[in-house]
XYZ file of C-alpha atoms in Angstrom:
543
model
C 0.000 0.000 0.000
C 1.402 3.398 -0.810
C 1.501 6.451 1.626
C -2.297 8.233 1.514
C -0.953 11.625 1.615
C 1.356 13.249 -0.266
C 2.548 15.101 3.189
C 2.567 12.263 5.816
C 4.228 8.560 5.213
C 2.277 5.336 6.328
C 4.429 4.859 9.058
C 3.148 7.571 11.175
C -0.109 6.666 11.037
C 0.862 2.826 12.231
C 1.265 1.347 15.713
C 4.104 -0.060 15.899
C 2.333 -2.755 18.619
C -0.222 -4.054 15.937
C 1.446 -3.026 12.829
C -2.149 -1.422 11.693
C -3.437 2.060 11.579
C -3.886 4.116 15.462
C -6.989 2.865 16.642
C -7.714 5.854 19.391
C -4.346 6.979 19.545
C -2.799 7.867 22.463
C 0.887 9.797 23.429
C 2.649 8.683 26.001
C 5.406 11.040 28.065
C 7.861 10.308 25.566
C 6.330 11.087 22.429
C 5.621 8.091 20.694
C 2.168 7.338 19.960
C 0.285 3.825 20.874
C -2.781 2.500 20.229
C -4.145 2.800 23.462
C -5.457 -0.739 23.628
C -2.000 -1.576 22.576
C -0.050 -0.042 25.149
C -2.086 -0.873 27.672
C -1.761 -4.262 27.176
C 1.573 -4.374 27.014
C 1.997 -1.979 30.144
C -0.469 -4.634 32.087
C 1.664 -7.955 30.450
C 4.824 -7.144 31.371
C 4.322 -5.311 34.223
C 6.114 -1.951 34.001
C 6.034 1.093 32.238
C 8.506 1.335 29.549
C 8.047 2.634 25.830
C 8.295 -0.145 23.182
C 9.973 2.271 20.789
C 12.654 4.001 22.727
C 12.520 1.797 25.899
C 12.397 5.053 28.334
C 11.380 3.715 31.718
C 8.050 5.905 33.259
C 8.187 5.658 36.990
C 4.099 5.775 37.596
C 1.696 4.613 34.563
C 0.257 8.098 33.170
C -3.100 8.718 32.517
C -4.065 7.383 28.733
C -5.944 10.525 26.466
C -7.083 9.715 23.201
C -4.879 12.439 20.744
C -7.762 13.607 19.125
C -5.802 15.500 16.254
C -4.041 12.306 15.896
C -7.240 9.715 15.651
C -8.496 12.023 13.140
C -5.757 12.006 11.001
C -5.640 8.339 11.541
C -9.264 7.713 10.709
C -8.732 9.521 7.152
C -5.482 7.712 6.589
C -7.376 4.313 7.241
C -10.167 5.469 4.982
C -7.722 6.833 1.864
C -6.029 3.672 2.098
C -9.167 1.229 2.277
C -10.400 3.183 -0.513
C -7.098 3.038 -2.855
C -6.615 -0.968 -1.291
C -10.004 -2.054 -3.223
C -9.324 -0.528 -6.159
C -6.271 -2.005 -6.627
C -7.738 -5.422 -7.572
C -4.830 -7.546 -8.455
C -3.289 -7.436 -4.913
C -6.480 -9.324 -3.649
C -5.361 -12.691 -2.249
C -7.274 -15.241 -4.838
C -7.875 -18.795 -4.076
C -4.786 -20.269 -3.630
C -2.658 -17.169 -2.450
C -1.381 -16.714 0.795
C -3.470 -13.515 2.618
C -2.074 -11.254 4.265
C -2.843 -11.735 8.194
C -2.665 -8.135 9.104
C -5.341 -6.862 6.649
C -8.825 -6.143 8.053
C -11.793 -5.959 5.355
C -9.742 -6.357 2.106
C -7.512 -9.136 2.335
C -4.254 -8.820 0.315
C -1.829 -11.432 -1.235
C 0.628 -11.671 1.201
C 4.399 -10.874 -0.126
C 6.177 -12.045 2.832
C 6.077 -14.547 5.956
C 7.480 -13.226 9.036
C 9.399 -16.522 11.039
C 9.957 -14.574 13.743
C 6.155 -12.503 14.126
C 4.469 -15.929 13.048
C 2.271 -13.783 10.135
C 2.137 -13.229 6.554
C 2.172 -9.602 5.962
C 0.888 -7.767 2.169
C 3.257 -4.740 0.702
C 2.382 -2.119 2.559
C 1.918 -4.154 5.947
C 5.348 -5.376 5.196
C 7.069 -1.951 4.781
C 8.204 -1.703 8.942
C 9.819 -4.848 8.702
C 11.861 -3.180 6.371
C 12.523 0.390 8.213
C 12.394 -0.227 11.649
C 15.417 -1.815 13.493
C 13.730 -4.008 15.738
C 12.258 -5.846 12.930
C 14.568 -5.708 9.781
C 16.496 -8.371 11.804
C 13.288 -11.241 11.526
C 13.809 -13.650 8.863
C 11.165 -13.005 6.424
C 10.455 -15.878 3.642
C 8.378 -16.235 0.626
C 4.607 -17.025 1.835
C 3.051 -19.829 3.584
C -0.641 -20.524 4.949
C 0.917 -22.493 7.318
C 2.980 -20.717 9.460
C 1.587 -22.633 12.868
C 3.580 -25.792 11.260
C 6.845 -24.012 12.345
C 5.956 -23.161 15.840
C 6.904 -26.470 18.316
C 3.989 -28.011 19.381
C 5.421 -28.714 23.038
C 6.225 -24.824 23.930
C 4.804 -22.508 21.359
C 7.942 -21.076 20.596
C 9.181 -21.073 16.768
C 11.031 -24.069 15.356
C 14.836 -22.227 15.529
C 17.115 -25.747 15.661
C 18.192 -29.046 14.380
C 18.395 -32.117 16.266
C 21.140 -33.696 14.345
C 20.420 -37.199 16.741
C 17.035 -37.260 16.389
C 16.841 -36.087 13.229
C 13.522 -33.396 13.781
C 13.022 -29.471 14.013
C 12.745 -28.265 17.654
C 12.445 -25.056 19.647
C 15.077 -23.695 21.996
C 13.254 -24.437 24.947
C 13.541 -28.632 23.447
C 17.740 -28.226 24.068
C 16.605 -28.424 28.086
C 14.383 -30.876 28.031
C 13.807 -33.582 25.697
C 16.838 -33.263 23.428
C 19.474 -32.995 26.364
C 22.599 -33.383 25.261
C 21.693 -34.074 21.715
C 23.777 -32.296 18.746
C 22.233 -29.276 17.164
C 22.424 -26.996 14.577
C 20.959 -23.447 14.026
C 18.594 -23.663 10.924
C 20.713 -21.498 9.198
C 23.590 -23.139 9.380
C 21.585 -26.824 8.434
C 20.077 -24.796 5.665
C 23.360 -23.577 4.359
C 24.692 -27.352 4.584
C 22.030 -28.602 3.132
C 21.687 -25.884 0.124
C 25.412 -26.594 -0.143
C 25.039 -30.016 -0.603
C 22.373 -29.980 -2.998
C 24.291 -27.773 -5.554
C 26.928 -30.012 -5.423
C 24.393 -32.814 -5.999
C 22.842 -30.511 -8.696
C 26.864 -30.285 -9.898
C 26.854 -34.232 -10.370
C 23.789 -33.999 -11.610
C 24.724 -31.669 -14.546
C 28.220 -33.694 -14.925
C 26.552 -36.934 -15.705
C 23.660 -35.170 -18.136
C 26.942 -33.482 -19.625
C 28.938 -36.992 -19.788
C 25.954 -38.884 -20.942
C 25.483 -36.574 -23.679
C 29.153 -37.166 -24.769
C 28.085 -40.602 -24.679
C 25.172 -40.032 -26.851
C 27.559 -38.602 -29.504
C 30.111 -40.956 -29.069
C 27.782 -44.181 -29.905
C 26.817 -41.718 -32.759
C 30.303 -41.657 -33.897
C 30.710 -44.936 -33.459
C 27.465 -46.027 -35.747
C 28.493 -44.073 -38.088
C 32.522 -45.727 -37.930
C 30.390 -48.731 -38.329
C 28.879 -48.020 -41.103
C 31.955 -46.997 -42.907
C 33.683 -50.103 -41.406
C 30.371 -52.582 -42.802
C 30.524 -50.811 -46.695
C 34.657 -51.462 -46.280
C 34.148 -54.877 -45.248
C 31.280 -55.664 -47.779
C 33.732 -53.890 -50.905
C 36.930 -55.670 -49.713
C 34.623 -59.659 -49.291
C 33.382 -58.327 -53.203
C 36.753 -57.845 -54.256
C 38.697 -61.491 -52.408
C 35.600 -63.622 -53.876
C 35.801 -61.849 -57.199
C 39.772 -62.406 -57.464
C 38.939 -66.315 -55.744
C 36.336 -66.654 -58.681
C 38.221 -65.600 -61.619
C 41.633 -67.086 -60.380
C 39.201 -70.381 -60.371
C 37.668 -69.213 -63.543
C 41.116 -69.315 -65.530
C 42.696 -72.586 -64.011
C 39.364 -74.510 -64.749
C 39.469 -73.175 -68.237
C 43.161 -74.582 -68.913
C 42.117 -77.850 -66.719
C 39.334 -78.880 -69.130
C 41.236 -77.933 -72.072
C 43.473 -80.904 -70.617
C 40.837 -83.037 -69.538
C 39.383 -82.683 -73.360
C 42.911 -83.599 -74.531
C 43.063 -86.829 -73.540
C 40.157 -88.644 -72.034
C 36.010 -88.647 -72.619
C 35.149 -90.167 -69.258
C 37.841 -87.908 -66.729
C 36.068 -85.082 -68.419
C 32.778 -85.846 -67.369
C 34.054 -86.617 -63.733
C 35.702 -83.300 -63.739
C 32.968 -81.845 -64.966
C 31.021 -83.124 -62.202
C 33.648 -81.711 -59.819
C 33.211 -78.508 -61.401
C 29.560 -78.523 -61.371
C 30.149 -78.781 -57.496
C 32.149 -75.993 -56.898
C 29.894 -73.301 -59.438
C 26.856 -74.461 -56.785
C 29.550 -74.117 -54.350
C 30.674 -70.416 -55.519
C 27.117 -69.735 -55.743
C 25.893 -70.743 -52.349
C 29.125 -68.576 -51.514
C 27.524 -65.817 -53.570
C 24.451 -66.358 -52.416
C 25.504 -66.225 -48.707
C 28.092 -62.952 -49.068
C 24.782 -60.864 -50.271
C 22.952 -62.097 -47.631
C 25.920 -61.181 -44.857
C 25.410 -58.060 -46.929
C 21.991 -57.474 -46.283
C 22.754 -58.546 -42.618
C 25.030 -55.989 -42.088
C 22.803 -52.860 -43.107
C 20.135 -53.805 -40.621
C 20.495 -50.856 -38.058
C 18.007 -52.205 -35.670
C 19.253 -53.874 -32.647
C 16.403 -56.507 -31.967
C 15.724 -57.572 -35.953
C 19.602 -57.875 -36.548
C 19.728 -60.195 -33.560
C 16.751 -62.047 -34.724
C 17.857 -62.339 -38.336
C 21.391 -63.305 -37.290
C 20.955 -67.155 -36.204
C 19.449 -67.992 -39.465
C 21.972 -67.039 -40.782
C 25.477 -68.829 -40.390
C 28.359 -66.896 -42.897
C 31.197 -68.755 -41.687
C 29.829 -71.991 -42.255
C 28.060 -72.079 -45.245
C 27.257 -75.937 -46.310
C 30.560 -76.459 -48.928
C 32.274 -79.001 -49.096
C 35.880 -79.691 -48.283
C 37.772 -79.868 -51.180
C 41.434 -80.426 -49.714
C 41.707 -84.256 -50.115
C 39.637 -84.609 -53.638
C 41.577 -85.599 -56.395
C 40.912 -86.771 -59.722
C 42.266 -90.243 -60.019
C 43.552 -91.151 -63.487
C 45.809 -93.972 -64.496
C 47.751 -92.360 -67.563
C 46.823 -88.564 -66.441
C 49.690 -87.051 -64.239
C 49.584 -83.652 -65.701
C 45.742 -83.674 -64.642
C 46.823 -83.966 -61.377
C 49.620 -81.585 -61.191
C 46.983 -78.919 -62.752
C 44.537 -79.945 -59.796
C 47.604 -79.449 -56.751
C 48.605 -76.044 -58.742
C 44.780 -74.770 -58.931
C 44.493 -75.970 -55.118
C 47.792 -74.500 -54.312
C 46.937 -70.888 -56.332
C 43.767 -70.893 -54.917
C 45.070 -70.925 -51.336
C 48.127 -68.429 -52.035
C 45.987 -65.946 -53.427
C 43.220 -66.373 -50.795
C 46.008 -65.514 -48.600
C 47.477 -62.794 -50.037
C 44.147 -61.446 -50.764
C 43.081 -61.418 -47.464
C 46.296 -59.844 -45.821
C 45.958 -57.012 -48.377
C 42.614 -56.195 -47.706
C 43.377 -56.121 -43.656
C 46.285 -54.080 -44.474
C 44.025 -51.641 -46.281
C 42.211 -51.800 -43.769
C 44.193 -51.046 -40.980
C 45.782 -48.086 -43.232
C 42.747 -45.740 -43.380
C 43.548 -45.331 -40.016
C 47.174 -43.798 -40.528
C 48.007 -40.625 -38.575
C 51.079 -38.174 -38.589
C 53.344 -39.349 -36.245
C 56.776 -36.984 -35.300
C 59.040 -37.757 -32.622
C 59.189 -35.518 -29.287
C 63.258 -34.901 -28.579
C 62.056 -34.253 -25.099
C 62.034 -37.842 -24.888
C 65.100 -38.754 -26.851
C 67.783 -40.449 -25.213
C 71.291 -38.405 -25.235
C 72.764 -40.654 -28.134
C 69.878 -40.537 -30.655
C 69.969 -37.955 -33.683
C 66.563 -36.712 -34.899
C 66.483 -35.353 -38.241
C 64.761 -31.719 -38.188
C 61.586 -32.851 -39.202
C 61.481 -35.644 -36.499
C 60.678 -38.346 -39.186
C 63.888 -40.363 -38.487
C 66.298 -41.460 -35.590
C 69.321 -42.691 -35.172
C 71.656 -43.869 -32.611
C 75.397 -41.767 -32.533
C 78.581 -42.748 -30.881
C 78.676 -40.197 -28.365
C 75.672 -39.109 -25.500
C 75.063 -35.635 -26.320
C 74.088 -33.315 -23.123
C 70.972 -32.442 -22.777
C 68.908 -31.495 -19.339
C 67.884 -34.573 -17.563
C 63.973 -33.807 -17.786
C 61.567 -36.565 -16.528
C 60.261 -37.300 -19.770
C 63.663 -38.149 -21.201
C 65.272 -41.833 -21.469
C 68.229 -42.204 -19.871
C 69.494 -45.998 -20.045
C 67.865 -47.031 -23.039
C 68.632 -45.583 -26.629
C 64.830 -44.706 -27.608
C 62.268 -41.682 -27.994
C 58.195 -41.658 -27.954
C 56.245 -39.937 -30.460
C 54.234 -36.416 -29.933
C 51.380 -37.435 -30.425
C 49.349 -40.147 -27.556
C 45.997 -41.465 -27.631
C 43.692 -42.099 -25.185
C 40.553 -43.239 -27.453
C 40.193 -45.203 -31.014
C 42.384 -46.449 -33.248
C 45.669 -45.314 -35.345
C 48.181 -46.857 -37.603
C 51.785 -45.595 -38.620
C 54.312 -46.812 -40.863
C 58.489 -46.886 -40.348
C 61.067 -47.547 -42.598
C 63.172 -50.087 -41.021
C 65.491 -51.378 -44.406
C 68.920 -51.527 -44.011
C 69.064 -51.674 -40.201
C 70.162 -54.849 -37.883
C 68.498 -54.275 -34.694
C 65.486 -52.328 -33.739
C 62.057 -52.075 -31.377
C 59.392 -50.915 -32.229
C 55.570 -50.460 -30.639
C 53.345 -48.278 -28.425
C 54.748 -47.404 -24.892
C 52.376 -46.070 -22.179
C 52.347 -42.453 -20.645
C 54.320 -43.612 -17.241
C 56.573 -46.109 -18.660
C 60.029 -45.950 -16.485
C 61.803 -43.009 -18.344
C 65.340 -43.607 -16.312
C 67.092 -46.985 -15.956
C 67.089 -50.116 -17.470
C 64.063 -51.313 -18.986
C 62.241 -54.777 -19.130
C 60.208 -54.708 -22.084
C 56.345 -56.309 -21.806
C 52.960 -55.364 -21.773
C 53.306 -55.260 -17.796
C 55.715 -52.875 -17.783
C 53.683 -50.659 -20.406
C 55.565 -51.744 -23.772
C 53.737 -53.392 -27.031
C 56.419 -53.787 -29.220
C 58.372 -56.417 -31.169
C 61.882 -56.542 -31.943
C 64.817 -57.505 -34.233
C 68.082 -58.794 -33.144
C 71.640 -59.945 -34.677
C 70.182 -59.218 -38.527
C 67.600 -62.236 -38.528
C 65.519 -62.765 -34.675
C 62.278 -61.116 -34.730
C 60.460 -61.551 -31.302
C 56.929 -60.356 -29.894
C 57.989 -59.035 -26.242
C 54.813 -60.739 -24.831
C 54.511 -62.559 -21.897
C 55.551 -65.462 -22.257
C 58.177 -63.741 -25.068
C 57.110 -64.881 -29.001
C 59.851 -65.607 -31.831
C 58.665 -64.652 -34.834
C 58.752 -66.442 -37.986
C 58.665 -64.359 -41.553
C 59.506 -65.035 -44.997
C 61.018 -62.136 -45.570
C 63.142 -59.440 -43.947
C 60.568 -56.556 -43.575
C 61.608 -53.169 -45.291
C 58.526 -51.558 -43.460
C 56.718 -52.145 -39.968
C 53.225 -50.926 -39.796
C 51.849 -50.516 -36.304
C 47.864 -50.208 -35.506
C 46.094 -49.863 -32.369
C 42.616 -50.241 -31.476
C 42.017 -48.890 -27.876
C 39.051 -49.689 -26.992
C 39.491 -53.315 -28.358
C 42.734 -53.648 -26.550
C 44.895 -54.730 -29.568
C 48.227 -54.144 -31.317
C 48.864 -55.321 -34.062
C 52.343 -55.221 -36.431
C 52.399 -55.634 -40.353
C 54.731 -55.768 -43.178
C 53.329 -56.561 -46.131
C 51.497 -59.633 -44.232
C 50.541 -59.456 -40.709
C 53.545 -60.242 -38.246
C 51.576 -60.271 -34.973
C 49.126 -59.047 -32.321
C 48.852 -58.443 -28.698
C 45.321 -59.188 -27.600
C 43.194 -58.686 -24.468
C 45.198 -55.521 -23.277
C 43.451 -53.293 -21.303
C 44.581 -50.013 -22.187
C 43.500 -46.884 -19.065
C 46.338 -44.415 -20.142
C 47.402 -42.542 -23.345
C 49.849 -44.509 -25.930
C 52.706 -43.162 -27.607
C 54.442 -44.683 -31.001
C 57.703 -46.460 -29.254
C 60.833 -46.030 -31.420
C 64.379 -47.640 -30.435
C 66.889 -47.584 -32.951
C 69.241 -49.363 -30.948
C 72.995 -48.957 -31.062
C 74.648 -48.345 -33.774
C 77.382 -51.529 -33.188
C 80.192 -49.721 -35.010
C 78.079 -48.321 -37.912
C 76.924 -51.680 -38.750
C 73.281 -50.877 -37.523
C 73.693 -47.054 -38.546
C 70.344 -47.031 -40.553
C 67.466 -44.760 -38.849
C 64.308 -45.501 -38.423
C 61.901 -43.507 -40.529
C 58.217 -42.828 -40.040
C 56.482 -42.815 -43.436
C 53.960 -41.233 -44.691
C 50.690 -44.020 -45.201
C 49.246 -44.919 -48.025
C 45.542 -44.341 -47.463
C 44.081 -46.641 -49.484
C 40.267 -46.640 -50.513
């Protein structure tokens, strides 16, 4: 409610007792004016004379006279602001708004709730809690009908503390009685706890919305790497059983021109054979479209459901390792049949390690080597793309990251997620390791190479020993000295995996929790006969 006279504020008008207009206003000695009900009650209460307002002590209770100038004043005031009260409509307190307790005729929506005077109290009603100092010290809250729920129910006095051991609201007067020696807390201070707590709990709240959006994305990403992954997978299967088919086509072609040659009847049998293994390649056919179709189904449940029917990897062939064409005067027959069998297999194989390789190369990344890392006797060229081992430690500062026993250096570049591939140069060279390391791998003394330790890596020794450092260790066994090493990881799978032109081998079942770094040791240089670097190449992204 606003003042109701441009020359007087509200205040003087209100008893400060009631917290309403002067009903017959009377002055005391000291000046301040009382309803007189007001302060007579609160003379005969508390038994002694004393002003509410300024606390002056009277020594004899004065005789009470209605200020007549005063109650007129006051009677005009309560009228003006009555009057302006019901026309301002949308302060009415409505069903389901809190009234203001103070108000008389018109009840008002009540803006506040006094803890302290027990009452909800409208704008203008409210306006002394705001000026006066005895009251702007109450703890006013947003408005409640029930305001009798925070008053104890024991001693009528407001609900001011926690009983941390029994777990309940009490009033001050509780601490002496029933809750002796019990643990407390002022409200405020349990409030502030509690409010504390909850926007912390909010905090987690908001961290795992946040992280299980990432996750959203992430199995986003990962459908769609699937995707990719299922149309490589379908081209590269196209592409083997095309080569198988028309590697099969050719040698059949020159095996019945033999068969036609020399004898009627070992053509029809090889015909039969023949016959076989078209029904054969189509049921193979037949099968890869189907593992085609398979493999576009998006939906969880009708891929699952589909899938049983459907067996790819054991389609019903026939095993053709042990038939042979048995002819009495036909040895060249046979030697055809061993070659097809044998060029069939070889280029199965060799099909098959080409398309993993391809595979494994669209994930190449730009590796360079970090000379923070280096040990004191490797050279790096300028553009970190090769490493050597010299003849004499160079002196460099003794940094944490740096080896100090072992002639190596990490890459730049770790990973903590997905999968990469890079490529070095290893020709010419006699010795060498090479692999992932983790972050905290021992930097400084000697170092016992295994996936324990934090090292994936294989090595070559004295020109011609390849080994896996697994545990138990692996010798390796390859046809040919590699001129390249290809290294790809898949982190979330736990693998690493080392190629040449074939694949050489893989750790499995590693469970990777820090970043990886591409592991280079160029070993000694054994008096220039293992001089070579080590070069990391740029891959060949193949499509």
């Amino acid at each position: 409610m606003a003042a109701a006279s441009s020359l007087l504020s509200e205040e003087q008008f209100l008893c400060c007792i009631c917290l309403d207009v002067f009903n017959h206003p009377v002055t005391i000695p000291c000046g301040h004016n009382f309803c007189r009900d007001c302060i007579a009650q609160e003379w005969d209460v508390n038994g002694k004379y004393q002003c509410p307002m300024c606390k002056e002590l009277l020594y004899r209770r004065p005789e009470l006279r209605v200020n007549t100038v005063l109650s007129e004043m006051a009677n005009q005031f309560r009228e003006l602001a009555q009057k302006k009260a019901s026309s301002v409509e949308q302060t009415r307190a409505k069903a389901g708004d809190v009234p203001c307790d103070v108000c008389t005729e018109l009840k008002l929506k009540a803006l506040k709730s006094c803890l302290m005077c027990l009452t909800s109290y409208c704008e203008t009603h409210l306006e002394l809690h705001h000026r006066l100092p005895g009251l702007n010290r109450h703890k006013l809250i947003d408005p409640v009908k029930s305001l009798e729920d925070r008053m104890c129910k024991r001693h009528d006095k407001p609900l001011e503390v926690f009983c941390k051991t029994d777990q309940m609201f009490v009033c001050r007067m509780c601490i002496g009685t029933n809750h002796k020696r019990h643990h407390f807390s002022p409200l405020k201070k349990e409030y502030e706890q509690k409010r504390a707590t909850l926007e912390r709990n909010e905090a987690k709240l908001q961290q795992m919305i946040g992280e299980r959006r990432l996750r959203i994305q992430q199995i986003k990403q990962s459908v769609e790497c699937s995707k990719e992954d299922t149309d490589r997978e379908t081209a590269g299967s196209v592409q083997v059983f095309t080569a198988l088919i028309r590697s099969a086509e050719r040698s059949l072609a020159q095996l019945i021109d033999m068969i036609e040659e020399k004898q009627k009847t070992t053509e029809k049998r090889a015909e039969g054979f023949i016959k076989e293994l078209e029904e054969e390649i189509s049921e193979l056919t037949k099968r890869s479209a189907e593992v085609e179709q398979l493999s576009r189904i998006e939906d969880h449940l009708k891929f699952l459901q589909s899938f049983p029917s459907l067996n790819p990897l054991n389609p019903p062939t026939k095993d053709w390792t042990e038939v042979r064409v048995h002819l009495s005067r036909q040895e060249s027959v046979m030697r055809a049949m061993a070659q097809l069998e044998d060029t069939l297999s070889k280029e199965m194989e060799k099909l098959r390690a080409d398309v993993k390789l391809r595979r494994v190369q669209l994930h190449g990344v730009d590796v360079t080597l970090d000379p923070d890392t280096a040990h004191p006797a490797l050279v790096l060229s300028e553009n970190k793309k090769r490493v050597s081992c010299g003849d004499v430690k160079k002196t460099l500062p003794d940094n944490p990251e740096r080896f100090s026993s072992s002639p190596c250096v990490l890459g730049n570049q770790g990973f903590s997620s997905g999968r990469f591939y890079y490529e070095v140069q290893v020709k010419e060279k006699n010795k060498w390791d090479l692999g992932v390391a983790r972050e905290s791998i021992i930097r400084k003394g000697h170092i016992a190479a295994s996936p324990t330790t934090g090292l994936w890596v294989i090595w070559l020794k004295n020109g011609n020993e390849y080994r896996a450092l697994d545990e138990p260790g692996v010798s390796l066994s390859l046809k040919s000295k590699p001129q390249k090493v290809g290294v790809f990881v898949d982190y979330e799978e736990g693998l690493v995996s080392f190629y040449d032109a074939a694949h050489i081998y893989s750790f499995t079942g590693c469970n990777f929790t820090e970043k990886l770094f591409p592991f280079f040791g160029p070993c000694t240089n054994d008096g220039g006969k293992n001089s070579a670097p080590l070069i990391i190449s740029p891959v060949n992204h193949a499509n």
